[in-house]
XYZ file of C-alpha atoms in Angstrom:
437
model
C -9.051 -3.437 -37.908
C -9.461 -0.987 -34.937
C -7.477 -1.876 -31.909
C -10.165 -1.691 -29.183
C -8.184 -3.685 -26.699
C -5.050 -1.331 -26.841
C -7.324 1.605 -26.926
C -9.175 0.502 -23.755
C -5.857 0.074 -21.939
C -4.893 3.645 -22.957
C -8.174 5.121 -22.068
C -7.862 3.590 -18.535
C -4.361 5.060 -18.174
C -2.162 2.100 -18.881
C 0.580 3.254 -21.258
C 0.711 0.017 -23.376
C 2.780 1.653 -26.210
C 5.621 2.720 -23.859
C 5.346 -0.717 -21.977
C 5.696 -2.586 -25.315
C 8.858 -0.614 -26.222
C 10.323 -1.380 -22.792
C 9.454 -5.003 -23.160
C 11.303 -5.035 -26.592
C 14.354 -3.513 -24.820
C 14.309 -6.129 -22.226
C 14.082 -9.008 -24.907
C 17.056 -7.606 -26.616
C 19.342 -8.074 -23.603
C 21.808 -10.904 -24.540
C 22.056 -14.256 -22.638
C 25.549 -13.154 -21.446
C 24.319 -10.031 -20.017
C 20.999 -11.245 -18.723
C 22.202 -12.102 -15.207
C 23.631 -8.668 -14.674
C 20.262 -7.018 -16.054
C 18.360 -9.016 -13.522
C 20.560 -8.245 -10.605
C 20.471 -4.699 -11.509
C 16.641 -4.557 -11.581
C 16.480 -6.488 -8.258
C 18.756 -3.851 -6.658
C 16.810 -0.897 -8.142
C 13.360 -2.212 -6.941
C 14.507 -3.051 -3.444
C 16.306 0.353 -3.098
C 13.088 2.028 -4.272
C 10.893 0.501 -1.703
C 13.334 0.760 1.065
C 13.385 4.573 0.371
C 9.779 5.236 -0.598
C 7.650 2.503 1.105
C 7.281 2.786 4.964
C 5.594 -0.509 5.196
C 8.493 -2.287 3.501
C 11.010 -0.320 5.535
C 9.406 -1.668 8.720
C 9.174 -5.182 7.272
C 12.892 -5.335 6.362
C 13.930 -3.487 9.591
C 16.500 -1.236 7.721
C 16.747 1.220 4.832
C 19.561 -0.481 2.883
C 20.885 -4.006 2.094
C 23.948 -5.706 0.903
C 22.917 -9.265 0.358
C 19.953 -10.410 -1.621
C 19.473 -13.571 0.484
C 19.232 -11.588 3.735
C 16.086 -9.953 2.555
C 13.072 -11.519 4.342
C 10.558 -13.543 2.510
C 7.109 -11.856 2.287
C 3.883 -13.923 2.616
C 0.286 -13.133 2.055
C -0.073 -12.508 5.644
C 1.998 -9.444 5.390
C -0.636 -7.998 3.228
C -3.604 -8.310 5.641
C -3.767 -4.581 6.387
C -5.355 -1.678 4.457
C -3.873 -1.037 1.079
C -3.177 2.656 1.820
C -0.583 1.514 4.424
C 1.204 -0.622 1.852
C 1.368 1.875 -1.071
C 4.689 3.697 -1.726
C 5.047 7.564 -1.601
C 3.286 9.219 -4.466
C 0.746 6.368 -5.026
C -3.015 6.219 -3.896
C -5.783 3.912 -4.740
C -6.918 6.575 -7.165
C -3.774 6.523 -9.284
C -2.941 2.854 -9.436
C -4.409 -0.351 -10.740
C -6.286 -2.039 -7.786
C -7.485 -5.591 -7.624
C -7.872 -8.484 -5.252
C -6.768 -12.066 -5.174
C -9.375 -14.832 -5.443
C -8.512 -16.227 -2.024
C -7.786 -19.698 -3.334
C -4.808 -19.943 -1.108
C -6.990 -19.097 2.087
C -5.419 -15.465 2.361
C -7.111 -13.158 -0.001
C -5.978 -9.553 -0.165
C -6.299 -6.397 -2.143
C -3.159 -5.431 -4.059
C -1.984 -2.672 -6.377
C 0.311 -2.096 -9.422
C 1.464 1.193 -10.860
C -0.017 1.709 -14.161
C 3.213 1.254 -16.152
C 3.780 -2.024 -14.303
C 0.349 -3.280 -15.305
C 0.764 -2.217 -18.926
C 3.909 -4.154 -18.979
C 2.001 -7.215 -17.788
C -0.353 -6.751 -20.699
C 2.455 -6.293 -23.114
C 3.922 -9.678 -21.897
C 0.589 -11.303 -22.096
C 0.290 -10.102 -25.879
C 3.717 -11.374 -26.567
C 3.081 -14.883 -25.162
C -0.406 -15.287 -26.666
C 1.103 -14.197 -29.985
C 3.381 -17.224 -30.171
C 0.091 -19.112 -31.073
C -1.304 -16.650 -33.484
C -3.687 -14.907 -30.924
C -4.171 -11.100 -31.242
C -6.200 -9.662 -28.335
C -7.507 -6.848 -30.739
C -8.887 -9.286 -33.377
C -9.003 -12.795 -31.916
C -12.319 -13.880 -30.387
C -12.022 -15.609 -27.142
C -14.265 -18.218 -25.680
C -13.958 -17.362 -22.035
C -14.588 -20.071 -19.233
C -14.086 -17.968 -16.107
C -16.122 -16.884 -13.138
C -17.885 -13.550 -12.919
C -19.027 -11.368 -9.982
C -22.683 -11.652 -9.051
C -23.095 -8.068 -7.831
C -24.450 -5.632 -10.369
C -21.502 -3.218 -10.601
C -18.927 -5.934 -10.674
C -20.723 -7.920 -13.204
C -21.315 -4.917 -15.522
C -17.652 -4.019 -15.290
C -16.508 -7.540 -16.330
C -19.138 -7.540 -19.265
C -17.699 -4.236 -20.514
C -14.212 -5.703 -20.255
C -15.284 -8.720 -22.213
C -16.658 -6.430 -24.999
C -13.459 -4.397 -25.267
C -11.338 -7.516 -24.954
C -13.174 -9.433 -27.822
C -14.329 -12.126 -25.404
C -17.538 -14.158 -25.053
C -17.862 -15.359 -21.473
C -19.655 -18.686 -20.574
C -21.057 -19.246 -17.143
C -19.039 -21.909 -15.240
C -21.200 -22.025 -12.016
C -23.499 -24.468 -13.811
C -21.962 -26.924 -16.317
C -24.748 -29.477 -16.689
C -25.249 -31.227 -19.975
C -28.140 -28.890 -20.722
C -25.917 -25.878 -20.340
C -23.003 -27.370 -22.234
C -25.408 -28.204 -25.163
C -25.970 -24.444 -25.304
C -22.189 -23.860 -25.105
C -21.699 -26.127 -28.000
C -24.380 -24.316 -29.969
C -22.397 -20.995 -29.446
C -19.230 -22.593 -30.840
C -21.327 -23.596 -34.002
C -22.519 -20.154 -34.479
C -19.424 -17.923 -33.448
C -16.011 -17.895 -34.932
C -13.997 -18.452 -31.805
C -10.206 -18.454 -32.269
C -9.225 -19.560 -28.836
C -10.559 -20.937 -25.587
C -9.182 -19.482 -22.321
C -10.393 -20.540 -18.867
C -10.074 -22.547 -15.688
C -8.933 -26.061 -16.213
C -11.635 -27.917 -14.537
C -14.454 -26.063 -16.506
C -12.695 -26.587 -19.770
C -12.137 -30.157 -19.040
C -15.734 -30.789 -18.243
C -16.757 -29.348 -21.694
C -14.222 -31.736 -23.349
C -15.762 -34.682 -21.495
C -19.168 -33.594 -22.770
C -17.875 -33.476 -26.313
C -16.225 -36.774 -25.844
C -19.579 -38.366 -24.770
C -21.213 -36.981 -27.881
C -18.269 -38.037 -30.151
C -17.622 -34.495 -31.358
C -14.285 -32.946 -32.063
C -14.798 -29.128 -31.587
C -12.821 -28.045 -34.714
C -15.398 -29.891 -37.002
C -18.028 -27.352 -35.693
C -15.778 -24.419 -35.131
C -12.952 -24.564 -37.636
C -11.591 -21.174 -36.626
C -10.412 -22.534 -33.355
C -6.533 -22.172 -32.948
C -5.726 -23.206 -29.484
C -6.859 -23.783 -25.956
C -5.153 -21.961 -22.892
C -5.963 -23.277 -19.413
C -5.032 -21.517 -16.155
C -5.524 -21.268 -12.363
C -5.836 -25.050 -11.640
C -3.636 -28.089 -12.169
C -3.536 -29.531 -15.521
C -2.897 -33.325 -15.565
C -1.317 -35.122 -18.556
C -4.426 -37.182 -19.274
C -6.669 -34.068 -19.162
C -4.262 -32.346 -21.412
C -4.439 -35.403 -23.894
C -8.309 -35.247 -23.627
C -8.514 -31.536 -24.411
C -6.105 -31.815 -27.381
C -8.139 -34.799 -28.780
C -11.671 -33.332 -28.346
C -10.855 -29.722 -29.242
C -8.368 -30.536 -32.095
C -6.061 -27.781 -31.285
C -2.880 -27.248 -29.260
C -3.401 -26.982 -25.330
C -1.293 -24.467 -23.602
C -0.727 -24.474 -19.941
C -0.524 -21.019 -18.223
C 0.574 -20.305 -14.715
C 0.083 -16.879 -13.303
C -1.026 -14.672 -10.373
C -3.283 -11.674 -10.586
C -1.029 -9.773 -8.068
C 2.155 -10.355 -10.219
C 1.940 -11.349 -13.890
C 2.239 -14.342 -16.028
C 4.751 -16.596 -14.101
C 5.112 -19.289 -16.706
C 3.614 -19.904 -20.173
C 3.988 -22.919 -22.354
C 5.995 -22.053 -25.417
C 5.546 -23.516 -29.087
C 8.289 -26.117 -28.034
C 6.057 -27.398 -25.207
C 8.362 -25.859 -22.506
C 6.792 -24.007 -19.508
C 8.906 -20.882 -20.043
C 9.198 -18.762 -16.927
C 8.639 -14.923 -17.159
C 12.193 -13.680 -16.687
C 11.271 -10.325 -18.248
C 9.245 -8.673 -15.465
C 9.793 -11.234 -12.597
C 12.587 -12.876 -10.673
C 11.567 -16.395 -9.608
C 13.494 -18.438 -7.019
C 12.852 -21.808 -5.460
C 13.676 -21.916 -1.754
C 13.886 -24.537 0.984
C 12.079 -24.340 4.364
C 14.886 -22.195 5.774
C 14.741 -19.732 2.867
C 17.881 -21.114 1.213
C 18.025 -20.925 -2.634
C 17.776 -24.427 -4.160
C 19.637 -25.522 -7.225
C 17.673 -26.113 -10.444
C 16.077 -29.593 -10.300
C 15.262 -29.467 -6.662
C 11.625 -29.155 -5.315
C 10.895 -26.131 -3.100
C 8.707 -23.135 -2.490
C 8.286 -20.672 -5.373
C 9.232 -17.165 -4.339
C 8.858 -14.178 -6.673
C 9.936 -10.664 -6.956
C 8.142 -8.302 -9.147
C 10.950 -6.121 -10.878
C 8.823 -3.233 -11.985
C 6.021 -2.618 -9.449
C 6.749 0.614 -7.639
C 3.410 1.156 -6.215
C 3.466 -2.005 -4.026
C 6.388 -4.178 -3.062
C 6.299 -7.865 -4.036
C 9.929 -8.652 -3.147
C 10.747 -12.305 -2.390
C 7.054 -12.979 -2.125
C 5.998 -16.556 -1.185
C 3.172 -17.227 -3.594
C 2.236 -20.475 -1.657
C 3.098 -22.902 -4.626
C 5.702 -25.798 -4.690
C 7.681 -26.365 -7.914
C 10.899 -27.194 -9.514
C 12.938 -25.230 -12.071
C 14.501 -27.408 -14.900
C 18.270 -28.048 -14.769
C 18.689 -26.709 -18.392
C 17.407 -23.276 -17.343
C 19.558 -20.230 -18.073
C 19.373 -16.683 -16.734
C 17.336 -15.503 -19.728
C 15.336 -18.713 -20.488
C 14.135 -20.471 -17.339
C 12.005 -23.464 -17.546
C 9.529 -24.539 -14.938
C 10.027 -28.287 -14.821
C 7.069 -29.138 -12.568
C 4.333 -27.240 -10.480
C 3.359 -29.568 -7.708
C 0.641 -27.631 -5.967
C 0.091 -25.195 -3.072
C 2.009 -25.398 0.216
C -1.377 -25.299 2.135
C -2.592 -28.369 0.227
C -0.676 -30.744 2.289
C -2.189 -33.736 4.066
C -0.754 -34.600 7.458
C -1.352 -38.340 8.238
C -1.692 -40.119 11.628
C 1.859 -41.508 11.192
C 3.172 -38.064 10.985
C 3.804 -38.416 7.263
C 3.143 -35.332 5.105
C 1.842 -35.833 1.616
C 0.662 -33.400 -1.093
C -3.019 -33.362 -1.308
C -2.779 -33.838 -5.118
C -1.292 -37.392 -4.531
C -4.854 -38.351 -3.397
C -6.445 -36.607 -6.269
C -4.131 -38.033 -8.816
C -4.308 -41.706 -7.486
C -8.164 -41.429 -7.208
C -8.461 -39.874 -10.628
C -6.566 -42.768 -12.383
C -9.365 -45.070 -11.114
C -12.562 -43.055 -10.719
C -12.637 -41.765 -14.237
C -11.815 -45.031 -16.160
C -15.480 -45.677 -17.287
C -16.318 -42.056 -17.918
C -19.183 -42.077 -15.350
C -17.483 -39.569 -12.985
C -17.371 -35.952 -14.278
C -15.385 -34.413 -11.526
C -14.583 -34.742 -7.855
C -12.798 -33.202 -4.846
C -11.159 -34.563 -1.671
C -11.556 -33.222 1.732
C -9.541 -34.199 4.733
C -11.740 -33.529 7.829
C -9.776 -35.579 10.414
C -6.251 -36.806 10.377
C -7.227 -40.200 9.114
C -10.485 -39.461 7.556
C -11.174 -38.153 3.908
C -14.443 -37.315 2.218
C -14.538 -37.760 -1.618
C -17.404 -35.697 -3.264
C -18.125 -36.547 -6.815
C -20.590 -35.663 -9.638
C -21.566 -38.721 -11.863
C -24.401 -40.202 -13.715
C -24.390 -43.311 -11.427
C -23.294 -44.131 -7.943
C -19.789 -45.499 -7.605
C -19.918 -49.356 -7.193
C -18.378 -51.068 -4.265
C -15.644 -52.511 -6.377
C -14.708 -49.030 -7.566
C -14.711 -47.804 -3.962
C -12.504 -50.697 -2.861
C -10.084 -50.019 -5.725
C -9.698 -46.358 -4.779
C -9.188 -47.111 -1.064
C -6.594 -49.750 -1.956
C -4.732 -47.475 -4.214
C -4.581 -44.578 -1.861
C -3.547 -46.974 1.069
C -0.733 -48.281 -1.320
C 0.538 -44.820 -1.983
C 0.135 -43.472 1.629
C -0.530 -45.641 4.636
C -2.952 -48.100 6.267
C -6.012 -47.497 8.526
C -7.341 -44.422 6.648
C -11.047 -43.908 6.428
C -12.911 -42.791 3.388
C -16.498 -41.777 2.649
C -17.966 -41.151 -0.700
C -20.794 -38.584 -1.363
C -22.408 -38.210 -4.709
C -23.578 -34.631 -5.430
C -25.378 -32.831 -8.255
C -22.460 -30.237 -8.386
C -19.421 -29.263 -6.495
C -18.772 -26.175 -4.505
C -16.538 -23.632 -6.138
C -15.162 -20.491 -4.737
C -16.561 -17.131 -5.626
C -14.405 -16.743 -8.691
C -15.506 -20.080 -10.037
C -12.255 -22.101 -9.200
C -12.436 -25.636 -8.135
C -10.163 -26.538 -5.198
C -9.423 -30.120 -5.789
C -7.935 -31.052 -2.357
C -8.904 -29.290 0.947
C -7.596 -29.998 4.322
C -9.882 -28.947 7.197
C -7.387 -30.249 9.833
C -5.852 -27.463 11.747
């Protein structure tokens, strides 16, 4: 079988062979030596950018450092300036990998990776997907992702899909009529795995549940389902596993970085300790011990074109107490720091609390397909939902009572039934949004 995927990387200037060799070297570093390896890579990447990147020099305020914890934490706002001003010496937009974030955090920006760093990202992807028998060169992917609407952007993605052995389904309209066509494709194509945004894949699973179909009965070549970019709740995971008939793998990544964590065959959310250094910090930027909840801050150990050093990705999570230097486990991903609801009493609560409580009631009868919650005033919340029938007064009262129990009294809710929910340009569904400044 010809390796079209690897060939496409090489033709685009990404040295995948050399990156794969480097990754193997990293993986052979022993547990006892791993902490020293990571510390050395941290020193090297900071020293490189302090010497070769004027933007980072200005940000840090000096050209050398002694203590890692003294380095300032970068946020997305630091990248709200032209890419050329942020690139290291010797790099330009023409000789690096350039892309942009989706903006789901509210601060979209264009970023760059040097070509070796990007190849290393793909080498790591290949390794992790390989844990479940997936080969990017030979395995056919059913892809539930967004796609640009502009002509050039659309054609670029279609070419990538062709070279990457992927069939892309539209996710901007997932009505039953459209999902029926998706099901027909699964009957006619030998898909090996599903990869896509959680909310879109869950909608397909609910459609199958309503029809009483397990996907592997019509597509027996299916090996696994990998979901990404949005929160995966336990009950949704159980639904996917039941309706697809295959293992469900939870991926956590960021386009500007790499895979951050990938569920391994033992069911652990294994952190990428090969190309990234992940920290959990408190509000004062102090490093928290494993088991404590805090802001996820990440350093890209290999990106020489653009600094991502102690970069606050905007997420909140917990590293498992059993983590080691080489094998770190993400115990919990709680959500984004900007998805916090501030209540009239001054209490702060993660927006996903609303979503999770409401979800436990709203989907009991299978009527509601999906929903989002918007806070438009300190005490007022709008719940937009897609369903076959209007919610009953009893259901609405149950939801209001449950949220009040978990949060506080005197909150106001309005429920709006819609034909479809608004997604961002990439097709992601933001499950909680606070419009309160």
